[in-house]
XYZ file of C-alpha atoms in Angstrom:
604
model
C -34.505 -0.973 19.566
C -34.661 0.296 15.994
C -36.673 -1.556 13.352
C -34.234 -3.500 11.121
C -36.677 -3.065 8.218
C -35.755 0.655 8.174
C -31.981 0.030 8.028
C -29.911 -0.303 4.836
C -26.207 -1.180 5.052
C -24.271 -0.588 1.842
C -20.758 0.162 0.599
C -19.317 1.856 -2.467
C -16.791 -0.228 -4.411
C -14.869 0.727 -7.539
C -11.486 0.904 -9.210
C -9.195 3.592 -7.790
C -10.118 7.153 -8.884
C -13.620 6.317 -10.160
C -15.280 8.822 -7.814
C -16.233 6.934 -4.609
C -15.382 9.756 -2.194
C -17.015 12.423 -4.396
C -20.261 10.442 -4.546
C -20.101 9.947 -0.758
C -19.844 13.770 -0.431
C -23.133 14.156 -2.357
C -24.813 11.579 -0.089
C -23.693 13.527 3.005
C -24.912 16.792 1.444
C -28.353 15.419 0.501
C -28.855 13.782 3.914
C -27.796 17.051 5.631
C -25.526 15.160 8.044
C -23.526 18.322 8.738
C -24.019 22.052 8.237
C -23.424 23.103 4.606
C -20.855 25.690 5.800
C -18.646 22.892 7.168
C -18.897 20.810 3.991
C -15.683 20.198 2.054
C -14.492 17.888 -0.715
C -13.624 14.279 0.219
C -15.474 14.653 3.519
C -14.740 11.057 4.549
C -11.006 11.380 3.835
C -9.285 12.742 6.946
C -5.653 12.879 5.875
C -4.037 15.585 3.726
C -2.337 12.910 1.641
C -5.764 11.393 0.803
C -7.100 14.760 -0.362
C -4.000 15.594 -2.408
C -3.765 12.253 -4.178
C -7.527 11.844 -4.494
C -7.432 8.367 -2.959
C -8.984 6.695 0.076
C -6.455 5.014 2.345
C -8.509 4.547 5.514
C -12.090 3.368 5.031
C -14.764 5.438 6.777
C -18.412 4.959 7.682
C -21.318 7.387 8.034
C -24.993 6.985 8.967
C -27.427 8.898 6.719
C -31.110 9.567 7.509
C -33.258 9.574 4.371
C -37.006 10.084 4.046
C -38.102 8.015 1.042
C -41.075 8.558 -1.258
C -43.082 6.070 0.824
C -42.905 8.574 3.735
C -40.717 6.383 5.961
C -37.358 7.547 7.297
C -34.567 5.058 6.710
C -31.097 4.884 8.245
C -28.594 4.278 5.447
C -25.214 3.115 6.775
C -22.560 3.890 4.154
C -19.132 2.270 4.391
C -16.617 3.983 2.079
C -13.837 1.574 1.035
C -10.214 2.070 -0.090
C -9.723 1.558 -3.815
C -6.108 0.435 -3.885
C -5.086 -3.215 -4.104
C -2.819 -2.867 -1.003
C -5.940 -2.564 1.169
C -8.028 -5.348 -0.412
C -8.480 -7.188 2.935
C -10.033 -4.051 4.501
C -12.331 -3.841 1.461
C -13.416 -7.479 1.955
C -14.256 -6.860 5.652
C -16.200 -3.683 4.784
C -18.115 -5.638 2.129
C -18.945 -8.427 4.608
C -20.558 -5.879 6.971
C -23.110 -4.820 4.295
C -26.095 -6.240 2.424
C -25.678 -4.150 -0.715
C -22.979 -2.529 -2.828
C -22.919 0.388 -5.231
C -20.529 -0.654 -7.993
C -19.184 2.529 -9.568
C -18.074 2.544 -13.188
C -16.343 5.635 -14.586
C -18.198 6.729 -17.766
C -14.872 7.873 -19.284
C -12.768 4.815 -18.331
C -15.249 1.939 -18.297
C -14.771 -1.313 -16.383
C -11.207 -1.688 -15.034
C -9.253 -4.394 -13.184
C -10.333 -3.626 -9.620
C -13.940 -3.088 -10.752
C -13.968 -6.789 -11.634
C -12.120 -8.056 -8.545
C -14.268 -5.954 -6.172
C -17.457 -7.163 -7.871
C -16.388 -10.807 -7.460
C -15.677 -10.072 -3.788
C -19.180 -8.603 -3.394
C -20.737 -11.622 -5.133
C -18.880 -13.996 -2.769
C -20.647 -12.259 0.138
C -24.071 -12.425 -1.636
C -24.462 -8.641 -1.795
C -27.135 -6.943 -3.887
C -25.114 -5.026 -6.487
C -26.397 -1.728 -7.913
C -24.325 -0.749 -10.969
C -23.858 3.033 -11.183
C -22.262 4.956 -14.051
C -20.436 7.980 -12.617
C -18.948 11.128 -14.236
C -21.736 11.459 -16.828
C -21.028 15.218 -16.877
C -17.574 14.706 -18.452
C -17.222 15.624 -22.157
C -15.524 12.268 -22.859
C -18.230 10.217 -21.075
C -19.443 7.252 -23.165
C -22.570 6.010 -21.364
C -23.723 3.428 -23.999
C -20.216 1.864 -23.953
C -20.202 1.786 -20.133
C -23.607 0.031 -20.156
C -22.367 -2.458 -22.742
C -19.331 -3.244 -20.540
C -21.560 -3.628 -17.450
C -23.563 -6.278 -19.316
C -20.677 -7.954 -21.160
C -17.813 -7.808 -18.603
C -19.723 -7.834 -15.319
C -22.782 -9.849 -16.307
C -25.123 -7.314 -14.670
C -28.372 -5.896 -16.046
C -27.503 -2.630 -17.873
C -31.154 -1.468 -17.633
C -30.777 -1.389 -13.840
C -27.666 0.795 -14.047
C -28.166 4.330 -12.740
C -26.474 7.388 -14.233
C -25.051 9.917 -11.775
C -22.625 12.798 -11.573
C -20.719 12.757 -8.282
C -19.497 16.293 -8.955
C -22.882 17.944 -9.548
C -25.184 15.549 -7.663
C -27.200 14.570 -10.755
C -29.148 11.346 -10.185
C -28.310 11.058 -6.460
C -32.011 11.220 -5.411
C -32.801 8.310 -7.742
C -29.826 6.432 -6.293
C -31.141 6.953 -2.723
C -34.501 5.468 -3.793
C -32.733 2.543 -5.483
C -30.793 1.794 -2.264
C -34.022 1.744 -0.242
C -35.847 -0.386 -2.833
C -33.093 -2.798 -3.941
C -30.746 -3.301 -0.955
C -32.337 -5.832 1.426
C -32.727 -4.883 5.105
C -30.452 -6.740 7.553
C -31.706 -10.195 8.444
C -32.133 -10.382 12.199
C -30.719 -13.553 13.742
C -33.094 -15.545 15.915
C -30.480 -15.901 18.665
C -29.932 -13.045 21.110
C -26.244 -14.001 21.570
C -23.980 -11.095 20.720
C -22.093 -11.442 17.436
C -20.527 -8.325 15.854
C -17.903 -7.896 13.122
C -14.980 -5.444 13.476
C -14.506 -3.889 10.034
C -12.165 -1.053 11.035
C -10.797 0.965 13.964
C -9.062 4.262 14.628
C -7.232 5.873 17.531
C -8.609 8.796 19.518
C -6.055 10.518 21.799
C -8.696 11.015 24.526
C -10.795 7.828 24.320
C -8.293 5.262 23.048
C -9.255 2.894 20.236
C -12.642 3.485 18.585
C -13.793 0.123 17.174
C -16.015 0.174 14.047
C -18.537 -2.681 14.218
C -21.495 -4.201 12.390
C -23.830 -6.057 14.759
C -25.184 -9.337 13.354
C -26.880 -10.667 16.471
C -27.655 -9.489 19.999
C -27.059 -5.973 21.358
C -24.029 -3.923 22.418
C -24.713 -1.848 25.565
C -22.755 0.484 27.831
C -21.301 -1.450 30.799
C -21.429 -4.776 28.951
C -18.393 -7.087 29.218
C -17.220 -8.090 25.740
C -14.642 -10.515 24.378
C -12.552 -10.328 21.156
C -12.571 -13.887 19.830
C -9.174 -13.981 18.049
C -7.148 -12.818 21.061
C -9.535 -13.720 23.908
C -9.060 -10.230 25.415
C -11.988 -8.880 27.467
C -13.104 -5.259 27.879
C -16.030 -3.286 29.321
C -17.964 -1.036 26.892
C -17.810 2.619 27.946
C -19.593 4.188 24.961
C -21.604 3.151 21.891
C -22.755 5.277 18.995
C -23.170 5.931 15.282
C -20.985 7.713 12.734
C -22.501 11.078 11.780
C -19.165 12.526 10.585
C -18.654 13.197 14.281
C -19.167 10.353 16.783
C -22.831 10.456 17.871
C -23.526 8.643 21.181
C -26.425 6.177 21.454
C -27.669 3.970 24.299
C -26.915 0.753 22.435
C -26.308 -0.885 19.046
C -28.754 -3.613 18.088
C -28.744 -6.333 15.419
C -28.388 -4.979 11.875
C -26.794 -1.673 12.914
C -23.404 -0.223 12.059
C -21.642 1.949 14.645
C -18.745 2.205 17.057
C -17.828 1.084 20.547
C -15.248 2.523 22.933
C -13.948 0.157 25.621
C -10.705 1.626 26.944
C -8.529 -0.304 24.466
C -5.069 1.256 24.437
C -3.523 0.318 21.060
C -4.984 -0.273 17.601
C -2.934 -3.480 17.163
C -5.025 -5.090 19.954
C -8.052 -4.794 17.641
C -7.866 -6.889 14.489
C -9.944 -6.123 11.414
C -12.296 -9.053 10.702
C -12.409 -10.217 14.328
C -15.690 -11.078 16.094
C -16.943 -9.268 19.215
C -19.099 -11.369 21.540
C -20.436 -11.301 25.095
C -17.787 -12.390 27.619
C -20.347 -14.219 29.804
C -22.434 -15.776 26.989
C -20.088 -16.065 23.993
C -21.421 -17.071 20.573
C -20.716 -20.605 19.336
C -18.417 -19.604 16.463
C -16.675 -16.527 15.065
C -17.863 -14.843 11.870
C -16.087 -16.288 8.801
C -13.349 -14.580 6.771
C -10.966 -13.443 9.510
C -7.237 -13.696 8.794
C -4.058 -12.102 10.095
C -2.908 -9.256 7.832
C 0.717 -9.940 6.971
C 3.149 -7.410 5.465
C 4.529 -8.241 2.013
C 7.029 -5.393 1.444
C 9.891 -4.566 3.826
C 12.212 -1.588 4.136
C 14.451 -0.056 6.799
C 13.924 3.531 7.941
C 16.797 5.612 9.327
C 16.922 9.253 10.462
C 19.021 11.609 8.294
C 20.712 12.798 11.467
C 21.568 10.067 14.011
C 20.694 12.520 16.814
C 17.032 12.427 15.658
C 16.588 8.693 16.367
C 14.374 9.287 19.426
C 12.087 11.631 17.442
C 11.800 9.003 14.667
C 10.974 6.311 17.243
C 8.234 8.516 18.717
C 6.847 9.284 15.223
C 6.642 5.584 14.264
C 5.014 4.697 17.607
C 2.347 7.390 17.088
C 1.795 6.228 13.513
C 1.356 2.645 14.742
C -1.466 3.865 17.026
C -3.518 4.677 13.903
C -2.186 2.000 11.557
C -2.354 -1.554 12.923
C -0.957 -3.033 9.680
C 2.406 -1.262 10.120
C 4.950 -3.711 11.575
C 8.346 -2.536 12.831
C 11.365 -3.627 14.876
C 14.692 -2.008 15.769
C 17.456 -2.221 13.165
C 21.103 -1.185 12.979
C 23.421 -0.327 10.077
C 27.151 0.428 10.122
C 26.654 3.158 7.523
C 23.387 4.717 8.717
C 23.332 3.962 12.451
C 20.185 3.003 14.371
C 16.792 2.756 12.673
C 13.766 0.500 12.217
C 12.939 -2.438 9.954
C 9.325 -1.969 8.832
C 6.789 -4.199 7.072
C 4.101 -2.778 4.742
C 1.017 -4.096 2.938
C 2.375 -2.870 -0.397
C 4.176 -0.020 -2.134
C 1.359 2.509 -1.669
C 1.287 1.707 2.053
C 5.085 2.272 2.154
C 4.739 5.650 0.393
C 1.913 6.708 2.726
C 3.948 5.861 5.855
C 6.967 7.720 4.438
C 4.922 10.833 3.625
C 3.115 10.824 6.976
C 6.403 10.572 8.883
C 7.799 13.498 6.891
C 4.672 15.689 7.070
C 2.902 14.929 10.313
C 5.960 14.203 12.456
C 8.503 16.432 10.662
C 11.026 13.613 10.156
C 13.860 13.628 7.602
C 14.365 9.964 6.806
C 16.243 7.552 4.548
C 14.487 4.355 3.437
C 16.428 1.372 2.119
C 15.412 -0.344 -1.111
C 12.126 -2.256 -0.615
C 12.363 -6.032 -0.395
C 9.992 -8.984 -0.150
C 10.161 -11.897 2.324
C 11.963 -14.945 0.921
C 11.585 -18.497 2.203
C 14.890 -20.376 2.498
C 15.424 -24.069 3.233
C 18.789 -24.684 4.942
C 20.979 -27.809 4.720
C 19.751 -28.771 8.200
C 16.175 -28.976 6.859
C 15.170 -25.839 8.765
C 12.969 -23.257 6.992
C 13.700 -19.582 7.598
C 12.114 -16.374 6.265
C 14.467 -13.539 5.275
C 13.570 -10.006 4.168
C 16.700 -8.167 5.338
C 19.977 -8.655 3.380
C 21.957 -8.448 6.627
C 20.225 -11.648 7.844
C 20.981 -13.601 4.652
C 22.779 -16.846 5.668
C 25.963 -18.195 4.092
C 25.038 -19.400 0.536
C 26.732 -22.756 1.216
C 24.092 -23.470 3.894
C 21.103 -22.829 1.592
C 19.490 -25.860 -0.024
C 16.746 -23.947 -1.857
C 15.162 -20.487 -1.993
C 11.584 -19.453 -2.758
C 10.020 -16.046 -3.393
C 6.395 -14.802 -3.246
C 4.479 -14.805 -6.532
C 1.450 -12.751 -7.528
C -1.394 -13.217 -9.967
C -1.547 -9.933 -11.901
C -4.692 -8.892 -13.776
C -4.257 -6.204 -16.445
C -7.077 -4.740 -18.531
C -5.757 -2.815 -21.525
C -6.814 -1.447 -24.926
C -5.936 -3.795 -27.792
C -3.175 -1.525 -29.153
C -0.880 -2.044 -26.157
C -0.979 -5.859 -25.839
C 2.444 -6.430 -27.422
C 4.263 -3.851 -25.300
C 2.594 -5.007 -22.062
C 3.358 -8.673 -22.816
C 7.019 -7.703 -23.360
C 7.047 -5.737 -20.094
C 5.607 -8.675 -18.110
C 7.956 -11.209 -19.747
C 10.921 -8.932 -18.899
C 9.696 -9.032 -15.289
C 9.817 -12.860 -15.336
C 6.054 -13.157 -15.787
C 4.309 -16.140 -17.361
C 0.984 -15.609 -19.089
C -2.005 -17.506 -17.679
C -4.783 -16.213 -19.921
C -5.580 -13.571 -22.517
C -9.294 -12.814 -22.787
C -10.790 -10.421 -25.332
C -13.483 -8.557 -23.387
C -14.673 -6.844 -26.577
C -13.253 -5.579 -29.881
C -11.276 -2.857 -28.055
C -10.111 -4.294 -24.712
C -8.216 -7.349 -23.482
C -7.773 -8.865 -20.026
C -4.265 -10.263 -19.467
C -3.562 -12.510 -16.471
C 0.075 -13.117 -15.540
C 1.859 -14.898 -12.731
C 5.070 -13.110 -11.752
C 7.386 -12.551 -8.757
C 6.246 -9.832 -6.350
C 9.848 -8.543 -6.150
C 9.674 -7.527 -9.836
C 6.644 -5.307 -9.207
C 8.345 -3.355 -6.411
C 10.627 -1.114 -8.404
C 9.295 0.439 -11.574
C 6.643 -1.948 -12.886
C 3.606 0.257 -12.229
C 5.195 3.352 -13.798
C 6.309 1.381 -16.857
C 2.821 -0.140 -17.165
C 1.236 3.326 -17.207
C 3.793 4.860 -19.595
C 3.675 1.858 -21.953
C -0.141 2.027 -22.153
C -0.320 5.863 -21.983
C -2.270 5.531 -18.756
C -5.057 3.337 -20.182
C -4.102 -0.031 -18.652
C -5.404 -0.920 -15.182
C -3.636 -3.257 -12.777
C -4.721 -5.476 -9.885
C -2.941 -8.323 -8.133
C -3.154 -10.910 -5.360
C -0.372 -12.912 -3.675
C -0.683 -16.609 -4.592
C 2.183 -18.276 -2.681
C 5.874 -19.134 -2.914
C 7.839 -20.553 -5.872
C 11.514 -21.571 -6.339
C 13.984 -18.852 -7.348
C 17.727 -18.234 -7.782
C 18.446 -15.830 -4.958
C 21.686 -13.966 -4.294
C 22.884 -11.200 -2.023
C 24.262 -8.210 -3.919
C 26.927 -6.324 -1.933
C 28.071 -2.818 -2.828
C 31.725 -2.146 -2.001
C 33.415 1.261 -1.785
C 37.218 0.796 -1.995
C 36.789 -2.898 -1.098
C 34.675 -2.123 2.005
C 31.045 -3.369 1.890
C 28.315 -0.813 2.678
C 25.621 -2.814 4.480
C 22.808 -0.286 3.927
C 23.125 -0.677 0.139
C 23.040 -4.504 0.105
C 20.061 -6.066 -1.695
C 18.566 -9.526 -2.188
C 18.216 -10.034 -5.953
C 17.308 -12.626 -8.566
C 20.798 -13.802 -9.532
C 20.530 -13.558 -13.369
C 19.408 -9.903 -13.091
C 22.036 -9.065 -10.444
C 24.428 -7.536 -12.984
C 21.859 -5.013 -14.233
C 20.917 -3.981 -10.687
C 24.583 -3.702 -9.624
C 25.458 -1.608 -12.669
C 22.665 0.882 -11.955
C 23.660 1.272 -8.290
C 27.340 1.762 -9.176
C 26.486 4.362 -11.835
C 24.289 6.339 -9.469
C 26.867 6.233 -6.672
C 29.535 7.443 -9.091
C 27.470 10.558 -9.741
C 26.716 11.154 -6.052
C 30.118 10.674 -4.361
C 32.500 13.632 -4.551
C 36.024 13.131 -5.897
C 38.930 12.623 -3.500
C 42.724 12.933 -3.750
C 42.831 9.211 -4.558
C 40.988 6.843 -6.904
C 37.699 5.409 -5.552
C 36.481 2.010 -6.768
C 32.729 1.321 -6.553
C 31.942 -2.361 -7.040
C 28.901 -4.606 -7.079
C 29.665 -8.146 -5.937
C 27.801 -11.421 -5.444
C 29.878 -13.433 -2.985
C 33.532 -13.007 -3.977
C 32.687 -12.332 -7.640
C 32.701 -8.657 -8.722
C 30.028 -8.200 -11.403
C 30.000 -4.397 -11.894
C 32.454 -1.568 -11.325
C 32.655 2.191 -11.682
C 35.677 4.334 -10.827
C 35.787 7.892 -9.497
C 39.014 9.420 -10.746
C 41.116 11.414 -8.271
C 41.502 15.151 -8.133
C 45.019 15.642 -9.533
C 47.424 18.358 -8.618
C 49.578 19.376 -11.577
C 53.039 18.602 -10.117
C 54.671 19.379 -13.485
C 53.545 22.999 -13.421
C 56.884 24.122 -11.905
C 58.942 22.336 -14.604
C 59.683 24.767 -17.423
C 62.063 22.468 -19.191
C 64.883 20.138 -18.365
C 65.315 16.417 -18.663
C 62.261 14.096 -18.932
C 63.618 12.041 -16.020
C 62.929 14.988 -13.683
C 59.261 15.057 -14.692
C 59.022 11.263 -14.370
C 60.508 11.441 -10.880
C 57.820 13.971 -9.792
C 55.027 11.841 -11.274
C 56.327 8.653 -9.574
C 56.512 10.498 -6.245
C 52.896 11.655 -6.685
C 51.835 8.099 -7.570
C 53.414 6.695 -4.375
C 51.655 9.373 -2.313
C 48.295 8.499 -3.874
C 48.872 4.796 -3.035
C 49.567 5.598 0.615
C 46.545 7.928 0.734
C 44.283 5.216 -0.697
C 45.434 2.775 2.005
C 44.676 5.111 4.887
C 41.977 7.327 3.376
C 38.286 6.703 4.135
C 35.521 7.602 1.699
C 32.738 9.420 3.490
C 29.401 8.615 1.902
C 27.114 11.662 1.907
C 23.387 11.184 2.605
C 22.716 12.257 -0.998
C 24.537 9.108 -2.169
C 22.091 6.879 -0.275
C 19.136 8.899 -1.484
C 20.332 8.704 -5.100
C 20.373 4.903 -4.879
C 17.350 4.316 -2.698
C 14.806 6.831 -3.925
C 12.879 5.173 -6.699
C 11.795 8.436 -8.302
C 15.418 9.046 -9.302
C 15.523 5.799 -11.252
C 17.042 6.551 -14.650
C 14.570 4.304 -16.405
C 11.562 6.304 -15.310
């Protein structure tokens, strides 16, 4: 049994791209967890996409041994957290497994939206917060301004803020000492009943699910029978250990420690983040607080480019699900695109990550339909149904009322861009809640707006409008009434189900016009006229026409009476009519991609 007084559990929290993973690299280097020859950038980020984008998607943990100035050797358990708002629940569970938090502030950017929200989350869990100013080596670093913001915006003591450079390792030794001195050791519970928090998990192809736990009371031992409190499932522990970049086996995990257990669990979805592990024979009286089911908020259908590759796509999604419990999917079918899957995601970044991983890791060529949110409809029978797929939208005459999810958006921006950002949010049906001047240069704007409006091009417009200076954070706050309609896209009067969308009715015309314009550019011309229409119900609200390829039937007429030319033209016209009646327009895959791929949006 290790002495809890020599254990420090802490996490690093910050706005996205403020240097969490780089600072974690310096910790690993200083603690000599692995051989210096094997060291690489973003050591705790396993996926290529994480390294390329410079973001953390999957939180990681590592145990560091540090000999302090007092001569004692401490075990510092670091939990690296994702920075993006899509993964805020995982951040909250990582925070609840610690006693202290390093709050990183970028010396060049200052306090941003997620810096505030993550700090409030840490305060809710009574964590000791150590403010740290990172990137002090940058030419544009403004340390006095960062300290002023730490005091003014965060309400923390600027004199206790440490200055470090994650890139060069400056100030990391002082930070180690501050962690030992300022982060309290875990408080050991008097009871010996097992109580451990699951803060993450990952899939190992040989061992099954590796469960990441923080033990609050009792001990986890090999051979012990455990119970997961949310599902009631029971397992026998086959291995326990600590994270030392590689999995390092130990005999047990006692109160206050962070580590992993392996218990022959087959799928990641059986293990829920935030759940409590207890002894099957002597269970604890109550589960640890804060657990909730993670529910997807963004939905999209995935189809293979080639229908013959359906089985490969199915296998790819199943393998991805092994590592990503928050991915939800079910079988789907489209007349235009064939068989596929309807998937639920935590947010747009999660959607992009799944798309990229399917394409890179599993070599899949896929088409994704336009992302949608889940609407709540009340029918004339009084029944409440949830709809995220346009194909499941009931007859409008049966719908009494419709509601859509709303978010509370927090934007921190320089003063110069307030007007443009207010206009952007109002255009997206936002209503302003508050406008707080943080100082003479920066303002915090809080809006309530529909989640559906954020899905398409809001984030890009926010960044371009503010030249990259505005930061954005949001949380879902519930459902509110809306005017919902199903937008159908018709090609020569035939609806194409894969292009249907659920839209806010007043903005349906604009959406329909864009889709029709993009289809007009993507569909090749035929021998007959092709009508592309956007319709809500029986009402056509937008139309584009692809003119036919015309053969010059008058080329052989060198003269003669006009009636001869008219006769040839009328004959051609009749032929075109017959061709239009029997001719089918084949939609190429490029046409779907032109409509569905957001990065081809003309407004970007």
